[in-house]
JSON list of C-alpha atoms in Angstrom, two decimals:
[
{"chain": "A", "resi": 171, "resn": "UNK", "atom": "CA", "xyz": [15.71, -15.15, -12.38]},
{"chain": "A", "resi": 172, "resn": "UNK", "atom": "CA", "xyz": [17.80, -13.60, -9.54]},
{"chain": "A", "resi": 173, "resn": "UNK", "atom": "CA", "xyz": [18.51, -10.26, -8.66]},
{"chain": "A", "resi": 174, "resn": "UNK", "atom": "CA", "xyz": [15.93, -8.26, -10.77]},
{"chain": "A", "resi": 175, "resn": "UNK", "atom": "CA", "xyz": [15.79, -4.61, -9.88]},
{"chain": "A", "resi": 176, "resn": "UNK", "atom": "CA", "xyz": [13.79, -2.89, -12.22]},
{"chain": "A", "resi": 177, "resn": "UNK", "atom": "CA", "xyz": [9.88, -2.94, -11.32]},
{"chain": "A", "resi": 178, "resn": "UNK", "atom": "CA", "xyz": [8.54, -3.79, -14.68]},
{"chain": "A", "resi": 179, "resn": "UNK", "atom": "CA", "xyz": [10.81, -5.62, -17.44]},
{"chain": "A", "resi": 180, "resn": "UNK", "atom": "CA", "xyz": [10.06, -8.47, -19.90]},
{"chain": "A", "resi": 181, "resn": "UNK", "atom": "CA", "xyz": [11.65, -11.72, -20.52]},
{"chain": "A", "resi": 182, "resn": "UNK", "atom": "CA", "xyz": [12.45, -12.97, -23.82]},
{"chain": "A", "resi": 183, "resn": "UNK", "atom": "CA", "xyz": [12.27, -16.40, -24.57]},
{"chain": "A", "resi": 184, "resn": "UNK", "atom": "CA", "xyz": [13.43, -18.04, -27.88]},
{"chain": "A", "resi": 185, "resn": "UNK", "atom": "CA", "xyz": [12.73, -21.51, -29.30]},
{"chain": "A", "resi": 186, "resn": "UNK", "atom": "CA", "xyz": [12.81, -23.38, -32.25]},
{"chain": "A", "resi": 187, "resn": "UNK", "atom": "CA", "xyz": [9.71, -24.87, -33.91]},
{"chain": "A", "resi": 188, "resn": "UNK", "atom": "CA", "xyz": [9.55, -26.67, -37.30]},
{"chain": "A", "resi": 189, "resn": "UNK", "atom": "CA", "xyz": [13.43, -25.16, -38.17]},
{"chain": "A", "resi": 190, "resn": "UNK", "atom": "CA", "xyz": [12.20, -21.96, -37.35]},
{"chain": "A", "resi": 191, "resn": "UNK", "atom": "CA", "xyz": [13.42, -19.62, -34.63]},
{"chain": "A", "resi": 192, "resn": "UNK", "atom": "CA", "xyz": [10.18, -17.96, -32.24]},
{"chain": "A", "resi": 193, "resn": "UNK", "atom": "CA", "xyz": [10.48, -15.47, -29.75]},
{"chain": "A", "resi": 194, "resn": "UNK", "atom": "CA", "xyz": [7.92, -14.70, -26.84]},
{"chain": "A", "resi": 195, "resn": "UNK", "atom": "CA", "xyz": [8.16, -11.65, -24.32]},
{"chain": "A", "resi": 196, "resn": "UNK", "atom": "CA", "xyz": [6.48, -12.00, -20.94]},
{"chain": "A", "resi": 197, "resn": "UNK", "atom": "CA", "xyz": [5.80, -9.16, -18.91]},
{"chain": "A", "resi": 198, "resn": "UNK", "atom": "CA", "xyz": [7.34, -9.50, -15.21]},
{"chain": "A", "resi": 199, "resn": "UNK", "atom": "CA", "xyz": [6.40, -7.26, -12.37]},
{"chain": "A", "resi": 200, "resn": "UNK", "atom": "CA", "xyz": [8.85, -7.47, -9.31]},
{"chain": "A", "resi": 201, "resn": "UNK", "atom": "CA", "xyz": [7.49, -7.25, -6.18]},
{"chain": "A", "resi": 202, "resn": "UNK", "atom": "CA", "xyz": [9.51, -6.60, -2.69]},
{"chain": "A", "resi": 203, "resn": "UNK", "atom": "CA", "xyz": [9.12, -9.01, -0.05]},
{"chain": "A", "resi": 204, "resn": "UNK", "atom": "CA", "xyz": [7.53, -6.91, 2.95]},
{"chain": "A", "resi": 205, "resn": "UNK", "atom": "CA", "xyz": [9.91, -7.36, 5.83]},
{"chain": "A", "resi": 206, "resn": "UNK", "atom": "CA", "xyz": [8.54, -8.77, 9.04]},
{"chain": "A", "resi": 207, "resn": "UNK", "atom": "CA", "xyz": [6.63, -6.35, 10.42]},
{"chain": "A", "resi": 208, "resn": "UNK", "atom": "CA", "xyz": [5.08, -4.70, 7.65]},
{"chain": "A", "resi": 209, "resn": "UNK", "atom": "CA", "xyz": [1.71, -5.25, 5.89]},
{"chain": "A", "resi": 210, "resn": "UNK", "atom": "CA", "xyz": [-0.07, -5.23, 8.98]},
{"chain": "A", "resi": 211, "resn": "UNK", "atom": "CA", "xyz": [-2.87, -2.68, 11.01]},
{"chain": "A", "resi": 212, "resn": "UNK", "atom": "CA", "xyz": [-1.07, 0.84, 11.63]},
{"chain": "A", "resi": 213, "resn": "UNK", "atom": "CA", "xyz": [-2.56, 1.25, 15.25]},
{"chain": "A", "resi": 214, "resn": "UNK", "atom": "CA", "xyz": [-3.98, 4.47, 16.42]},
{"chain": "A", "resi": 215, "resn": "UNK", "atom": "CA", "xyz": [-1.83, 6.26, 18.64]},
{"chain": "A", "resi": 216, "resn": "UNK", "atom": "CA", "xyz": [-2.33, 8.60, 21.89]},
{"chain": "A", "resi": 217, "resn": "UNK", "atom": "CA", "xyz": [-3.47, 12.18, 21.09]},
{"chain": "A", "resi": 218, "resn": "UNK", "atom": "CA", "xyz": [-0.66, 14.56, 20.82]},
{"chain": "A", "resi": 219, "resn": "UNK", "atom": "CA", "xyz": [2.12, 11.64, 19.92]},
{"chain": "A", "resi": 220, "resn": "UNK", "atom": "CA", "xyz": [3.87, 10.84, 16.69]},
{"chain": "A", "resi": 221, "resn": "UNK", "atom": "CA", "xyz": [2.13, 9.60, 13.99]},
{"chain": "A", "resi": 222, "resn": "UNK", "atom": "CA", "xyz": [1.05, 5.80, 14.00]},
{"chain": "A", "resi": 223, "resn": "UNK", "atom": "CA", "xyz": [2.80, 3.44, 11.60]},
{"chain": "A", "resi": 224, "resn": "UNK", "atom": "CA", "xyz": [3.26, -0.24, 10.95]},
{"chain": "A", "resi": 225, "resn": "UNK", "atom": "CA", "xyz": [6.64, -1.46, 12.49]},
{"chain": "A", "resi": 226, "resn": "UNK", "atom": "CA", "xyz": [9.24, -2.26, 10.25]},
{"chain": "A", "resi": 227, "resn": "UNK", "atom": "CA", "xyz": [13.00, -3.19, 10.79]},
{"chain": "A", "resi": 228, "resn": "UNK", "atom": "CA", "xyz": [15.28, -0.01, 10.99]},
{"chain": "A", "resi": 229, "resn": "UNK", "atom": "CA", "xyz": [16.48, 1.43, 7.86]},
{"chain": "A", "resi": 230, "resn": "UNK", "atom": "CA", "xyz": [13.30, 0.06, 5.74]},
{"chain": "A", "resi": 231, "resn": "UNK", "atom": "CA", "xyz": [10.86, 3.09, 5.24]},
{"chain": "A", "resi": 232, "resn": "UNK", "atom": "CA", "xyz": [7.59, 2.64, 6.52]},
{"chain": "A", "resi": 233, "resn": "UNK", "atom": "CA", "xyz": [5.10, 0.84, 4.34]},
{"chain": "A", "resi": 234, "resn": "UNK", "atom": "CA", "xyz": [1.80, 2.57, 5.78]},
{"chain": "A", "resi": 235, "resn": "UNK", "atom": "CA", "xyz": [1.83, 5.79, 7.93]},
{"chain": "A", "resi": 236, "resn": "UNK", "atom": "CA", "xyz": [-1.38, 6.98, 9.57]},
{"chain": "A", "resi": 237, "resn": "UNK", "atom": "CA", "xyz": [-1.33, 10.38, 10.58]},
{"chain": "A", "resi": 238, "resn": "UNK", "atom": "CA", "xyz": [-1.89, 11.46, 14.39]},
{"chain": "A", "resi": 239, "resn": "UNK", "atom": "CA", "xyz": [-5.29, 11.46, 15.60]},
{"chain": "A", "resi": 240, "resn": "UNK", "atom": "CA", "xyz": [-5.94, 14.59, 17.56]},
{"chain": "A", "resi": 241, "resn": "UNK", "atom": "CA", "xyz": [-7.84, 14.20, 20.54]},
{"chain": "A", "resi": 242, "resn": "UNK", "atom": "CA", "xyz": [-11.73, 14.32, 19.50]},
{"chain": "A", "resi": 243, "resn": "UNK", "atom": "CA", "xyz": [-14.81, 15.06, 21.15]},
{"chain": "A", "resi": 244, "resn": "UNK", "atom": "CA", "xyz": [-17.96, 13.36, 20.93]},
{"chain": "A", "resi": 245, "resn": "UNK", "atom": "CA", "xyz": [-19.25, 14.09, 17.37]},
{"chain": "A", "resi": 246, "resn": "UNK", "atom": "CA", "xyz": [-16.17, 15.97, 16.29]},
{"chain": "A", "resi": 247, "resn": "UNK", "atom": "CA", "xyz": [-15.52, 15.12, 12.54]},
{"chain": "A", "resi": 248, "resn": "UNK", "atom": "CA", "xyz": [-12.00, 14.18, 11.66]},
{"chain": "A", "resi": 249, "resn": "UNK", "atom": "CA", "xyz": [-10.33, 13.11, 8.29]},
{"chain": "A", "resi": 250, "resn": "UNK", "atom": "CA", "xyz": [-8.52, 9.80, 8.91]},
{"chain": "A", "resi": 251, "resn": "UNK", "atom": "CA", "xyz": [-5.48, 9.96, 6.83]},
{"chain": "A", "resi": 252, "resn": "UNK", "atom": "CA", "xyz": [-3.21, 6.89, 5.85]},
{"chain": "A", "resi": 253, "resn": "UNK", "atom": "CA", "xyz": [0.11, 7.52, 3.63]},
{"chain": "A", "resi": 254, "resn": "UNK", "atom": "CA", "xyz": [1.82, 4.66, 1.96]},
{"chain": "A", "resi": 255, "resn": "UNK", "atom": "CA", "xyz": [5.48, 5.86, 0.15]},
{"chain": "A", "resi": 256, "resn": "UNK", "atom": "CA", "xyz": [6.90, 3.54, -2.84]},
{"chain": "A", "resi": 257, "resn": "UNK", "atom": "CA", "xyz": [4.08, 1.39, -3.80]},
{"chain": "A", "resi": 258, "resn": "UNK", "atom": "CA", "xyz": [5.14, -0.50, -7.17]},
{"chain": "A", "resi": 259, "resn": "UNK", "atom": "CA", "xyz": [3.16, -0.94, -9.18]},
{"chain": "A", "resi": 260, "resn": "UNK", "atom": "CA", "xyz": [0.22, 0.72, -7.53]},
{"chain": "A", "resi": 261, "resn": "UNK", "atom": "CA", "xyz": [-2.37, -0.87, -9.94]},
{"chain": "A", "resi": 262, "resn": "UNK", "atom": "CA", "xyz": [-2.02, -4.09, -7.35]},
{"chain": "A", "resi": 263, "resn": "UNK", "atom": "CA", "xyz": [-2.46, -1.80, -4.13]},
{"chain": "A", "resi": 264, "resn": "UNK", "atom": "CA", "xyz": [-5.42, -2.30, -1.71]},
{"chain": "A", "resi": 265, "resn": "UNK", "atom": "CA", "xyz": [-5.99, -0.17, 1.13]},
{"chain": "A", "resi": 266, "resn": "UNK", "atom": "CA", "xyz": [-7.94, -0.98, 3.79]},
{"chain": "A", "resi": 267, "resn": "UNK", "atom": "CA", "xyz": [-8.68, 1.21, 6.98]},
{"chain": "A", "resi": 268, "resn": "UNK", "atom": "CA", "xyz": [-10.03, -0.30, 10.02]},
{"chain": "A", "resi": 269, "resn": "UNK", "atom": "CA", "xyz": [-11.16, 0.41, 13.36]},
{"chain": "A", "resi": 270, "resn": "UNK", "atom": "CA", "xyz": [-10.65, -2.87, 15.33]},
{"chain": "A", "resi": 271, "resn": "UNK", "atom": "CA", "xyz": [-12.35, -5.77, 12.73]},
{"chain": "A", "resi": 272, "resn": "UNK", "atom": "CA", "xyz": [-14.89, -2.95, 11.31]},
{"chain": "A", "resi": 273, "resn": "UNK", "atom": "CA", "xyz": [-14.10, -1.76, 8.10]},
{"chain": "A", "resi": 274, "resn": "UNK", "atom": "CA", "xyz": [-14.02, 1.75, 7.41]},
{"chain": "A", "resi": 275, "resn": "UNK", "atom": "CA", "xyz": [-12.95, 2.21, 4.03]},
{"chain": "A", "resi": 276, "resn": "UNK", "atom": "CA", "xyz": [-11.25, 0.22, 0.97]},
{"chain": "A", "resi": 277, "resn": "UNK", "atom": "CA", "xyz": [-9.77, 1.61, -1.76]},
{"chain": "A", "resi": 278, "resn": "UNK", "atom": "CA", "xyz": [-7.59, 0.38, -4.83]},
{"chain": "A", "resi": 279, "resn": "UNK", "atom": "CA", "xyz": [-5.74, 1.91, -7.86]},
{"chain": "A", "resi": 280, "resn": "UNK", "atom": "CA", "xyz": [-6.44, -0.67, -10.50]},
{"chain": "A", "resi": 281, "resn": "UNK", "atom": "CA", "xyz": [-7.34, 2.50, -13.11]},
{"chain": "A", "resi": 282, "resn": "UNK", "atom": "CA", "xyz": [-3.41, 4.05, -12.31]},
{"chain": "A", "resi": 283, "resn": "UNK", "atom": "CA", "xyz": [-0.89, 2.63, -14.78]},
{"chain": "A", "resi": 284, "resn": "UNK", "atom": "CA", "xyz": [2.42, 3.90, -13.22]},
{"chain": "A", "resi": 285, "resn": "UNK", "atom": "CA", "xyz": [4.98, 1.46, -12.89]},
{"chain": "A", "resi": 286, "resn": "UNK", "atom": "CA", "xyz": [7.16, 3.39, -11.26]},
{"chain": "A", "resi": 287, "resn": "UNK", "atom": "CA", "xyz": [7.36, 3.57, -7.08]},
{"chain": "A", "resi": 288, "resn": "UNK", "atom": "CA", "xyz": [4.70, 6.20, -5.70]},
{"chain": "A", "resi": 289, "resn": "UNK", "atom": "CA", "xyz": [3.24, 7.83, -2.61]},
{"chain": "A", "resi": 290, "resn": "UNK", "atom": "CA", "xyz": [-0.35, 7.51, -1.84]},
{"chain": "A", "resi": 291, "resn": "UNK", "atom": "CA", "xyz": [-2.82, 8.93, 0.36]},
{"chain": "A", "resi": 292, "resn": "UNK", "atom": "CA", "xyz": [-6.44, 7.63, 1.38]},
{"chain": "A", "resi": 293, "resn": "UNK", "atom": "CA", "xyz": [-8.42, 9.46, 3.60]},
{"chain": "A", "resi": 294, "resn": "UNK", "atom": "CA", "xyz": [-11.52, 9.01, 5.04]},
{"chain": "A", "resi": 295, "resn": "UNK", "atom": "CA", "xyz": [-13.79, 11.02, 7.34]},
{"chain": "A", "resi": 296, "resn": "UNK", "atom": "CA", "xyz": [-15.51, 9.57, 10.47]},
{"chain": "A", "resi": 297, "resn": "UNK", "atom": "CA", "xyz": [-17.01, 11.25, 13.36]},
{"chain": "A", "resi": 298, "resn": "UNK", "atom": "CA", "xyz": [-16.22, 10.45, 16.91]},
{"chain": "A", "resi": 299, "resn": "UNK", "atom": "CA", "xyz": [-18.35, 8.04, 19.22]},
{"chain": "A", "resi": 300, "resn": "UNK", "atom": "CA", "xyz": [-17.94, 7.37, 22.70]},
{"chain": "A", "resi": 301, "resn": "UNK", "atom": "CA", "xyz": [-17.03, 4.07, 22.32]},
{"chain": "A", "resi": 302, "resn": "UNK", "atom": "CA", "xyz": [-13.92, 5.16, 20.58]},
{"chain": "A", "resi": 303, "resn": "UNK", "atom": "CA", "xyz": [-12.39, 5.75, 24.00]},
{"chain": "A", "resi": 304, "resn": "UNK", "atom": "CA", "xyz": [-8.77, 5.22, 24.16]}
]
C-alpha cells in the first residue's frame, strides 16, 4: 500500500474458496515515521530560556516539549510537564521522563481508544536536589 493517509483504515481482501467468494477485513493502523532528531529525549534547558524540546527538522511540529524548568532551590518542589502533539493512535504511546539514566516517570495510554491525533500532557512532581545543579 502506498500513500495511505487515514490514521485508522480497513483493507478488504477478496478470495474464492470452493467456488464461493469470501471477503476478509483487516484493520490498518498508519504511523508517521519520526523524522531524524525526533523521538530522542527532551533535554533540560537553562532556567529562564525557552522550553526544552526534542530537535526536529524545520517545518516539522515538535513531537515532545518539556516545559521550561525554573531555577529551583534545593528542597523546592516543581511539576515537570511534557506535551506530545499529534499522537495517533494514542493507545500505542508511552512517555518516559528521565533525568540522565534515571527513569522518573512512565505513562502509557493503552486505555484510550481515540484514533484521531490528540495532544497529551504528562506530569511528574520532583524535588530539587543538590546533585541536580546545572
